[in-house]
Coordinates of C-alpha atoms in Angstrom, one line a residue:
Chain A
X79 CA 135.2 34.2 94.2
X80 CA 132.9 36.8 95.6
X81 CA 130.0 34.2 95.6
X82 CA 132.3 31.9 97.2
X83 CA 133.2 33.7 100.1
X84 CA 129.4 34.5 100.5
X85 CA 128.7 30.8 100.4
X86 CA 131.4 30.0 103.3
X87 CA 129.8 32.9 105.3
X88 CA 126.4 31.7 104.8
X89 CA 127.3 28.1 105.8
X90 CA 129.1 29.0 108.5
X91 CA 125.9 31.5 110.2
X92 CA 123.8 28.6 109.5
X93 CA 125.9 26.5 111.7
X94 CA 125.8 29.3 114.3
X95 CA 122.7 29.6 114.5
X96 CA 121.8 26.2 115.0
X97 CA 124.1 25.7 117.6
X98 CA 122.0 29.3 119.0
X99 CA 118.8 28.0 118.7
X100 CA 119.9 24.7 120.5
X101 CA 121.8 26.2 123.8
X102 CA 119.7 29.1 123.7
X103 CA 116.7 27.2 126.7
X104 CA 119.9 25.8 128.5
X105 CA 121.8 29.6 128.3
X106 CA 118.6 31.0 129.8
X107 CA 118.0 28.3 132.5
X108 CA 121.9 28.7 133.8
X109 CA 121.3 32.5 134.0
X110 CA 118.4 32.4 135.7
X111 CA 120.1 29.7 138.1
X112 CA 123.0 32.4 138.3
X113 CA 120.9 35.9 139.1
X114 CA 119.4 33.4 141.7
X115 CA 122.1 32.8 143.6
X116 CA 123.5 36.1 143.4
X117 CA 119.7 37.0 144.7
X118 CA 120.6 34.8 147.9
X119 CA 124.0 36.3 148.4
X120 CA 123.3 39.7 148.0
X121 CA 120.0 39.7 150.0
X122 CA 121.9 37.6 152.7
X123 CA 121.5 40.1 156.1
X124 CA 117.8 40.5 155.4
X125 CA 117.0 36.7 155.0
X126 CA 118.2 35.5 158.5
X127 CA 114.8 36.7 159.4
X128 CA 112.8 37.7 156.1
X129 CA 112.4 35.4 152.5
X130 CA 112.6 36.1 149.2
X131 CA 108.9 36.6 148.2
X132 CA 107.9 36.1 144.5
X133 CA 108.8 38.6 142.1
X134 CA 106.4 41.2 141.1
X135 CA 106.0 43.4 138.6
X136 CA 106.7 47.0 138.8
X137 CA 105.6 50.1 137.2
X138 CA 107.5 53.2 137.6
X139 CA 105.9 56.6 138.2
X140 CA 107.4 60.2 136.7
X141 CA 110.6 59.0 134.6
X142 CA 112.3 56.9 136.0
X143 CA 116.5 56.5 135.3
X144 CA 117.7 55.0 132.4
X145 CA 119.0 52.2 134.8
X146 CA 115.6 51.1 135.9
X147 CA 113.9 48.9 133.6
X148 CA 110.1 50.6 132.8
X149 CA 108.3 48.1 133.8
X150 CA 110.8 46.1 135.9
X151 CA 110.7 42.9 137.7
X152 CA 111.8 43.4 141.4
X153 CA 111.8 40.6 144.4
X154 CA 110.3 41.6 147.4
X155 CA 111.7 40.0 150.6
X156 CA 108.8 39.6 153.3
X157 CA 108.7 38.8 157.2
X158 CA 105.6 37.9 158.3
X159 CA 103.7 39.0 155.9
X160 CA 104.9 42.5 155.6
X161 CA 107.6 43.5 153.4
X162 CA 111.3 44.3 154.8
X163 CA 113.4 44.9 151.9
X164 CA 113.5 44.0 147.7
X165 CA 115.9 43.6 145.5
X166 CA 115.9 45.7 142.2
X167 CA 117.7 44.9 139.1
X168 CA 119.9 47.6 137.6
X169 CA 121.8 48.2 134.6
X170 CA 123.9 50.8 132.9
X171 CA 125.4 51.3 129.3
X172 CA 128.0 53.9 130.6
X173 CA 130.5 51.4 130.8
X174 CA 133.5 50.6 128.9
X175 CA 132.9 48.1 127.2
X176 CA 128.9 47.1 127.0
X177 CA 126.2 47.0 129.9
X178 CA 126.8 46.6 133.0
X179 CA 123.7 44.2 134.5
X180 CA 123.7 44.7 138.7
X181 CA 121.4 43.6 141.4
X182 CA 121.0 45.4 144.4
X183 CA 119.3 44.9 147.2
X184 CA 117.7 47.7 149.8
X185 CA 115.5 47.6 153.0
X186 CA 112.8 49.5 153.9
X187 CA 114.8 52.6 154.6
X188 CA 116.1 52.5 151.3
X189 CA 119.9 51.3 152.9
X190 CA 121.6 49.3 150.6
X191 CA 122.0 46.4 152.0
X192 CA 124.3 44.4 149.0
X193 CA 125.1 45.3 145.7
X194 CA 126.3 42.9 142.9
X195 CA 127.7 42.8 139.1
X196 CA 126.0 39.9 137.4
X197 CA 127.2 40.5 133.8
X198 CA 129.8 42.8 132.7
X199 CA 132.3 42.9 129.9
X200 CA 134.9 45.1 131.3
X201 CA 138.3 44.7 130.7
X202 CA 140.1 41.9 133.0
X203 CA 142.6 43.1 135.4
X204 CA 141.4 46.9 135.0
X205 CA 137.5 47.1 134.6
X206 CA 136.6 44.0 136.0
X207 CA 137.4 44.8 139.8
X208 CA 133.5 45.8 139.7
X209 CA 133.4 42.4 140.2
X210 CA 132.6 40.5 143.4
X211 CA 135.6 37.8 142.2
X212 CA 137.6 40.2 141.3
X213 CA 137.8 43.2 144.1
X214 CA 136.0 44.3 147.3
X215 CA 135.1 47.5 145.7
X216 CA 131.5 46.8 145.3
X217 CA 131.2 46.0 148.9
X218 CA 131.9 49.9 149.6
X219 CA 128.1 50.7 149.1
X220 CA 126.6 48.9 151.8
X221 CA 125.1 50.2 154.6
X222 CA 124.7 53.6 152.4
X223 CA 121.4 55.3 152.1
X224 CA 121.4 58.3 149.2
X225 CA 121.3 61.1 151.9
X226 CA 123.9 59.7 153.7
X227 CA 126.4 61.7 151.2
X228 CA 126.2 64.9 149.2
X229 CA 125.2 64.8 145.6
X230 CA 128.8 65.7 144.6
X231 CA 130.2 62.8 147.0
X232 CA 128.3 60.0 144.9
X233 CA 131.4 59.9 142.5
X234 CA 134.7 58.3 142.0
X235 CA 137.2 59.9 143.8
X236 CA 138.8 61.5 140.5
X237 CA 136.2 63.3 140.4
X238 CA 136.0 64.9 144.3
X239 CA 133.7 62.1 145.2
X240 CA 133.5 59.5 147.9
X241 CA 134.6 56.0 145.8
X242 CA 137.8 54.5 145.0
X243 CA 138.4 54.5 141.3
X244 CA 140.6 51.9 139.5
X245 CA 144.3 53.0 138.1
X246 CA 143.6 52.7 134.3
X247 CA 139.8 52.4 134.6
X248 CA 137.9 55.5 135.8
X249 CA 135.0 54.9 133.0
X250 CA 133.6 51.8 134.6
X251 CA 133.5 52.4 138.4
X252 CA 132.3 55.9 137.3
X253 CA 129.6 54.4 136.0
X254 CA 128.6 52.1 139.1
X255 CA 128.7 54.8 140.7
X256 CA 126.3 57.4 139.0
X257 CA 123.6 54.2 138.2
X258 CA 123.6 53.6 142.0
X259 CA 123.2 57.5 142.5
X260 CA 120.3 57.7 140.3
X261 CA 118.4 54.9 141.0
X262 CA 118.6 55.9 144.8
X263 CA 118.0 59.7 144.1
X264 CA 115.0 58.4 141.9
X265 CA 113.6 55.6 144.9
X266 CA 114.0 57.9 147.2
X267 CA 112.6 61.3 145.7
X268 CA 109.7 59.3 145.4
X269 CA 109.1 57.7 148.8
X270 CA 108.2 54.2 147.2
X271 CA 106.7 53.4 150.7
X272 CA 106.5 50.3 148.3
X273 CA 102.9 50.7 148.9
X274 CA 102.4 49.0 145.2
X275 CA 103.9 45.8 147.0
X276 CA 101.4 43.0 147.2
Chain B
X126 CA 154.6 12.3 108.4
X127 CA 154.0 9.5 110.8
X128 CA 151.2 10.1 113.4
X129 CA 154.0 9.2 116.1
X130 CA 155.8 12.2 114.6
X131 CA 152.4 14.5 115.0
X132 CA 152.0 13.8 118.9
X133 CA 155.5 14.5 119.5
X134 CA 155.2 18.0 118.1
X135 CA 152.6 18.8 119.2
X136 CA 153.8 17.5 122.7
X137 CA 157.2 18.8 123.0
X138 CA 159.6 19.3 120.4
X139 CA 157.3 22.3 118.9
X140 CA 155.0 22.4 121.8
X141 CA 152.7 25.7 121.7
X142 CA 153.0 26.8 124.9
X143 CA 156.9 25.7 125.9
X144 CA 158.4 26.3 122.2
X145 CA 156.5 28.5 119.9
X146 CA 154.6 30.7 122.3
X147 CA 152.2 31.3 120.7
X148 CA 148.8 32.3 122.6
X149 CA 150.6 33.6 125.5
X150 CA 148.0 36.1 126.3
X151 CA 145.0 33.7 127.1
X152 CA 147.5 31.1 128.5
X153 CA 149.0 34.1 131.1
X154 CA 145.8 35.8 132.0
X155 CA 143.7 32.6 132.3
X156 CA 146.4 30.3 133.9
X157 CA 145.6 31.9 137.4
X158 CA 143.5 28.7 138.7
X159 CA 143.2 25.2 137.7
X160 CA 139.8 25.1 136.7
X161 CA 140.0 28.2 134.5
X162 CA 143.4 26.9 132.7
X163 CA 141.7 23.2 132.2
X164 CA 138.3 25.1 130.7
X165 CA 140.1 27.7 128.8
X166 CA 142.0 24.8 127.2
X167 CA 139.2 22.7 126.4
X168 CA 137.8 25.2 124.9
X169 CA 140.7 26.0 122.5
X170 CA 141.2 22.1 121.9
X171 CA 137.9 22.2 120.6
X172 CA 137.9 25.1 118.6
X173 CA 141.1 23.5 117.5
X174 CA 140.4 20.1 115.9
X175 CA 137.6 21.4 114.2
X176 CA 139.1 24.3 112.8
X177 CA 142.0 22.0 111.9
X178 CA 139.5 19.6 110.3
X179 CA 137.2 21.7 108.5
X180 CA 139.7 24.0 106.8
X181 CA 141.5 20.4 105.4
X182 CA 138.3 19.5 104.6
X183 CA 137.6 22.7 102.7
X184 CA 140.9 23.6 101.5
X185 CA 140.3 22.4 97.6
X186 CA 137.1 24.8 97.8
X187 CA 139.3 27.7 98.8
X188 CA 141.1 29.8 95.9
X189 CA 144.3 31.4 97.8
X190 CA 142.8 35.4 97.5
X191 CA 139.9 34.4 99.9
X192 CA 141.9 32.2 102.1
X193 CA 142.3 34.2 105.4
X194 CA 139.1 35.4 105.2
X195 CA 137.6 32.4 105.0
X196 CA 140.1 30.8 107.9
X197 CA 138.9 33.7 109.9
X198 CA 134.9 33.0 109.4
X199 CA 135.6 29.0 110.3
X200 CA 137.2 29.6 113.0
X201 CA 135.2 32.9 114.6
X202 CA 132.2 30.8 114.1
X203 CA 133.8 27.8 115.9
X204 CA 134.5 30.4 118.5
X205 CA 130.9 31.4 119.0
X206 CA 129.9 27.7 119.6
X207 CA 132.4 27.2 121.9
X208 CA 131.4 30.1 123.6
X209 CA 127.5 28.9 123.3
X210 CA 128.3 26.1 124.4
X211 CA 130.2 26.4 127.9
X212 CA 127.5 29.1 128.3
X213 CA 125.3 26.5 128.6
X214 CA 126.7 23.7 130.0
X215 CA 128.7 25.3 132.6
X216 CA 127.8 28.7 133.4
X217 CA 130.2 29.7 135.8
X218 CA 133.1 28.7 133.7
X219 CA 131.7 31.2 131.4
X220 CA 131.5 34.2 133.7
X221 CA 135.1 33.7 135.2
X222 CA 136.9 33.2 131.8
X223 CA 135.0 36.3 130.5
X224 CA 136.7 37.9 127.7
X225 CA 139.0 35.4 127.2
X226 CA 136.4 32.8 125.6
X227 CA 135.7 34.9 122.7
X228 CA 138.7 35.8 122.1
X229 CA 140.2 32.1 121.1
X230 CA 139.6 33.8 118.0
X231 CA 142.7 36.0 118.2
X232 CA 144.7 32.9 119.3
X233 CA 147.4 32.9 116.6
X234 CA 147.6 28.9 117.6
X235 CA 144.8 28.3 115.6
X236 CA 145.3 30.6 112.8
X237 CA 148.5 29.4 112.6
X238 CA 148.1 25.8 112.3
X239 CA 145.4 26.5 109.6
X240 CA 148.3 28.2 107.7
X241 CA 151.4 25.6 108.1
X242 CA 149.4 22.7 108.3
X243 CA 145.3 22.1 107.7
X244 CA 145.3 23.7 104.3
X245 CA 147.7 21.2 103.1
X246 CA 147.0 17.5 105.0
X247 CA 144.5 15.4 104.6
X248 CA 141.5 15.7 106.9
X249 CA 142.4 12.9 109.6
X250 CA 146.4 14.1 109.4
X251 CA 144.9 17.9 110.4
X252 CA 142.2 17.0 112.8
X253 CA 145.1 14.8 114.8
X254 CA 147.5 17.8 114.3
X255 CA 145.0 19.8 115.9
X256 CA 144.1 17.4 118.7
X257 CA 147.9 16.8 119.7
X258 CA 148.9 21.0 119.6
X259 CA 145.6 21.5 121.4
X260 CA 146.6 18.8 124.0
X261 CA 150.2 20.1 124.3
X262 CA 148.5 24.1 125.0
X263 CA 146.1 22.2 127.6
X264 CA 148.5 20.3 129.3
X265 CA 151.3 23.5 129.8
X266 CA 148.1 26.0 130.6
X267 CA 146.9 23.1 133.0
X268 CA 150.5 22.9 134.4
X269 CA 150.7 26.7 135.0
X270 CA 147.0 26.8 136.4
X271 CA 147.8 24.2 139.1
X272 CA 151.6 26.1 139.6
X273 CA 150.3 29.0 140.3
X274 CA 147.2 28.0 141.9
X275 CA 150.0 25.9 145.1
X276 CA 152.0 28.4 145.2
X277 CA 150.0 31.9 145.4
X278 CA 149.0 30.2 148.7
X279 CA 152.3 31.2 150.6
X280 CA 153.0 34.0 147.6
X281 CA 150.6 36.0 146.3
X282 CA 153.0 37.1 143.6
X283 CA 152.1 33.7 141.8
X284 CA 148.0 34.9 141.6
X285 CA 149.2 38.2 139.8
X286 CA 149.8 39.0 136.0
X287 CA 153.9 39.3 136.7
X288 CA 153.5 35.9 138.5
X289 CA 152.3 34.5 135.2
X290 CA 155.6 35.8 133.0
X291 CA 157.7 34.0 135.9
X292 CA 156.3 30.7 136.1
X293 CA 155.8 30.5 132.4
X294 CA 159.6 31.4 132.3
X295 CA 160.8 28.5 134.7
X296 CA 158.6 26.0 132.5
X297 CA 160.2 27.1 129.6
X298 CA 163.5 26.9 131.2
X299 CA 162.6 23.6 132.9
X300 CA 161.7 22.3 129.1
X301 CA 165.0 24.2 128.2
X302 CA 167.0 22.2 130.5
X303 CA 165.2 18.7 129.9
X304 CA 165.6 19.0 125.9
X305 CA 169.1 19.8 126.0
X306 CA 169.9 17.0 128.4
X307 CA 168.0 14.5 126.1
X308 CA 169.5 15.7 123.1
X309 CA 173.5 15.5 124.8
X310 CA 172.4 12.5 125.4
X311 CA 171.2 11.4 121.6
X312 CA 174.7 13.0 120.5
X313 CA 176.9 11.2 122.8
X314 CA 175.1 7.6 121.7
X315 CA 175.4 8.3 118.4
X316 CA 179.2 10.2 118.5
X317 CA 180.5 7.7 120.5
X318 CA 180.9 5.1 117.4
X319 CA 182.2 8.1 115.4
X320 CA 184.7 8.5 118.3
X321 CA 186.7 5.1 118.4
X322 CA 186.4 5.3 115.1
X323 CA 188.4 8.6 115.0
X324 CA 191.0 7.2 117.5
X325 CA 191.7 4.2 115.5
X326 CA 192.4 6.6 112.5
X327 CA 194.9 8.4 114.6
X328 CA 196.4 5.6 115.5
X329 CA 197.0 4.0 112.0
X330 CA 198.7 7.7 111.0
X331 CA 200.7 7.7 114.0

C-alpha cells in the first residue's frame, strides 16, 4: 500500500513537472512583460521628458539592505544623455505570507517618484491593500525623500509613525514600510551620485 | 443514470453553487468582476473534469486506506497545472485571482465529487459529471461576477465582501422561488387526474 501511494505521488510530480518545464519560458516572458509595464507606470512623471535607458548592472558598496539585490539590476531613465532618475527593484521577506517583490522608482534627488507591488502573496482583503488594484496606500510614498521624515516617522502608524496601517494587517504594510526606509537610508547614506551610471 | 439526468444536476436540481454550496469562499471572494468569476471558473472546470476523470480512471488501483490521500495528490497536482498554466497564458488573470488559484485545491466541490461520484462511475459518466457541476459553478460564479460587477456601479456595497453574501442570497432565493414554482406546477399536472378521480369516488359514496 505504502509503495502504492509512492507510485501515485511519483506519477503525479512527473506530470507536474512536465507541465513546469513546458510553461516555465512562457511564465518568464509574461513576467517580464508584467515588471515592464509596471516599469512604465511607475516611472510615468519622469518619462514625459526622460526614457527608460537599458538596464545596467549594479554593484553595491558597504552592505547594502537585505532588500537590495547584491548585484542588482536597476533601469536608469536618461534625458539627453544624462541620467534623471532609475528605477530599483526591491524586495522584502518581512511579510506575512512570502516576499514581497516592489519596484520603485527615484529621481536624481533620491524623491520617490512611484512605488509599486509586483508580486505579493498577502492575504486578500487584509494584506493585499499593498496593492496598486487593491488600495491607494502605496501611493502615500511619493514625492518623499528619506530626510523628509524622522527615522521613527518611517513606520506604520501603530507604531508612532507616519503610514496608515491596515485593520487586521499591521505585519505587511510594516514591512513596506521599513524596506522603503532602508533602502533610502542606505541610497542616501551613500550619495550614489549614480556616478557608476553609464 | 442517463447523461440527461447528469446535466440537470449538475445544472440545477443539485447545482453547486445555488443548492449544495459548496465552494462558497472562492465563488464570494472571486465573484467581484466578470472576468475574475469567468477565469476562476474555468479554472475549477478544468481541474474538475480531470480530477473527475482520473480518479474513475484510477479508482480499481486505489485500496480504500489510501483513498483521500491519493484524491488529494490528483487533485493538488491538477491544481498546480492549472495554476501553471493561466500563469502562462494569461498573466494578469493570474495576479488578480491570487490566492484563490491555488487554492481550488480546498474547493470541497472537487473533493466531493471524487467521493460521491468518480470513484464509482465509469470514466466517461465521471468526466461528464465533472464537466456539467463545473459548468453549473461557472455559470452561478459568472452570474454573480457580472451582478455585482452592474450594480457596484450605483452601489458600492455590491464590490464588497457583504455584497457578495447578498447577491449570492437573492440567487439562491431567485432559484428558490423558480424551483418551487416548477415543481407546484409538476404536482398540479400530475394531482389533477388523482383529483376527479377522488370526486367521482365521493360521489359514488354519497
Amino acid at each position: 500500500m505504502t509503495w502504492r501511494l509512492a507510485l501515485f505521488g511519483l506519477v503525479s510530480s512527473v506530470l507536474v513537472g512536465l507541465v513546469y518545464l513546458w510553461t516555465q519560458p512562457l511564465i518568464a516572458a509574461a513576467r517580464e512583460q508584467a515588471r515592464l509595464d509596471a516599469l512604465y507606470a511607475l516611472a510615468a512623471p519622469l518619462l514625459v521628458e526622460g526614457a527608460l535607458a537599458q538596464p545596467v548592472e549594479v554593484v553595491w558598496p558597504d552592505q547594502p539592505p537585505s532588500t537590495l539585490q547584491n548585484p542588482a539590476v536597476i533601469t536608469p531613465i536618461m534625458q539627453d544623455g544624462r541620467w534623471i532618475g532609475m528605477v530599483v527593484p526591491i524586495r522584502t521577506d518581512e511579510g506575512y505570507s512570502g516576499p514581497i517583490q516592489m519596484l520603485m522608482a527615484l529621481d536624481r534627488d533620491g524623491r520617490i517618484v512611484g512605488l509599486r507591488t509586483i508580486e505579493h502573496r498577502e492575504t486578500p482583503g487584509l494584506g493585499d491593500r499593498i496593492d496598486i488594484a487593491k488600495s491607494d496606500w502605496i501611493l502615500s510614498f511619493n514625492g518623499l525623500r528619506y530626510d523628509d521624515l524622522t527615522p521613527p516617522d518611517w513606520a506604520v502608524r501603530n507604531d508612532g509613525g507616519q503610514f496608515d496601517s491596515f485593520t487586521g494587517a499591521t505585519i505587511t504594510p510594516r514591512a513596506v514600510v521599513s524596506a522603503v526606509a532602508s533602502t533610502l537610508a542606505y541610497l542616501q547614506q551613500h550619495d550614489l551620485s549614480m556616478d557608476w551610471l553609464p | 443514470m442517463s447523461w440527461k439526468s447528469v446535466w440537470i444536476r449538475g445544472l440545477w436540481s443539485q447545482n453547486p453553487g445555488l443548492v449544495q454550496l459548496l465552494g462558497l469562499c472562492p465563488l464570494l471572494a472571486v465573484s467581484n468582476t466578470f472576468e475574475n468569476a469567468l477565469g476562476l471558473g474555468l479554472a475549477t472546470l478544468f481541474v474538475l473534469v480531470l480530477s473527475n476523470a482520473s480518479i474513475s480512471l484510477i479508482r480499481s488501483l486505489v485500496p480504500d486506506a489510501i483513498r483521500l490521500p491519493v484524491f488529494v495528490l490528483v487533485i493538488a497536482a491538477l491544481t498546480t497545472c492549472a495554476e501553471l498554466l493561466v500563469q502562462a497564458l494569461h498573466y494578469p488573470l493570474y495576479q488578480s485571482l491570487g490566492i484563490f488559484l491555488p487554492l481550488i485545491v480546498t474547493n470541497c466541490l472537487i473533493l466531493g465529487r471524487a467521493e460521491a461520484l468518480a470513484r464509482r462511475e465509469g470514466f466517461v459518466m465521471s468526466a461528464l459529471d465533472g464537466l456539467a457541476q463545473g459548468i453549473g459553478f461557472l455559470l452561478v460564479l459568472v452570474a454573480l461576477g457580472v451582478l455585482r460587477e452592474v450594480v457596484s456601479g450605483t452601489l458600492i456595497l455590491a464590490a464588497l465582501p457583504p455584497g457578495a453574501f447578498i447577491a449570492l442570497g437573492l440567487l439562491v432565493a431567485l432559484y428558490r422561488a423558480i424551483d418551487t414554482q416548477l415543481q407546484t406546477k409538476r404536482r398540479q399536472s400530475d394531482s389533477s387526474d388523482v383529483a376527479s378521480r377522488r370526486v367521482r369516488t365521493t360521489g359514488e359514496l354519497s
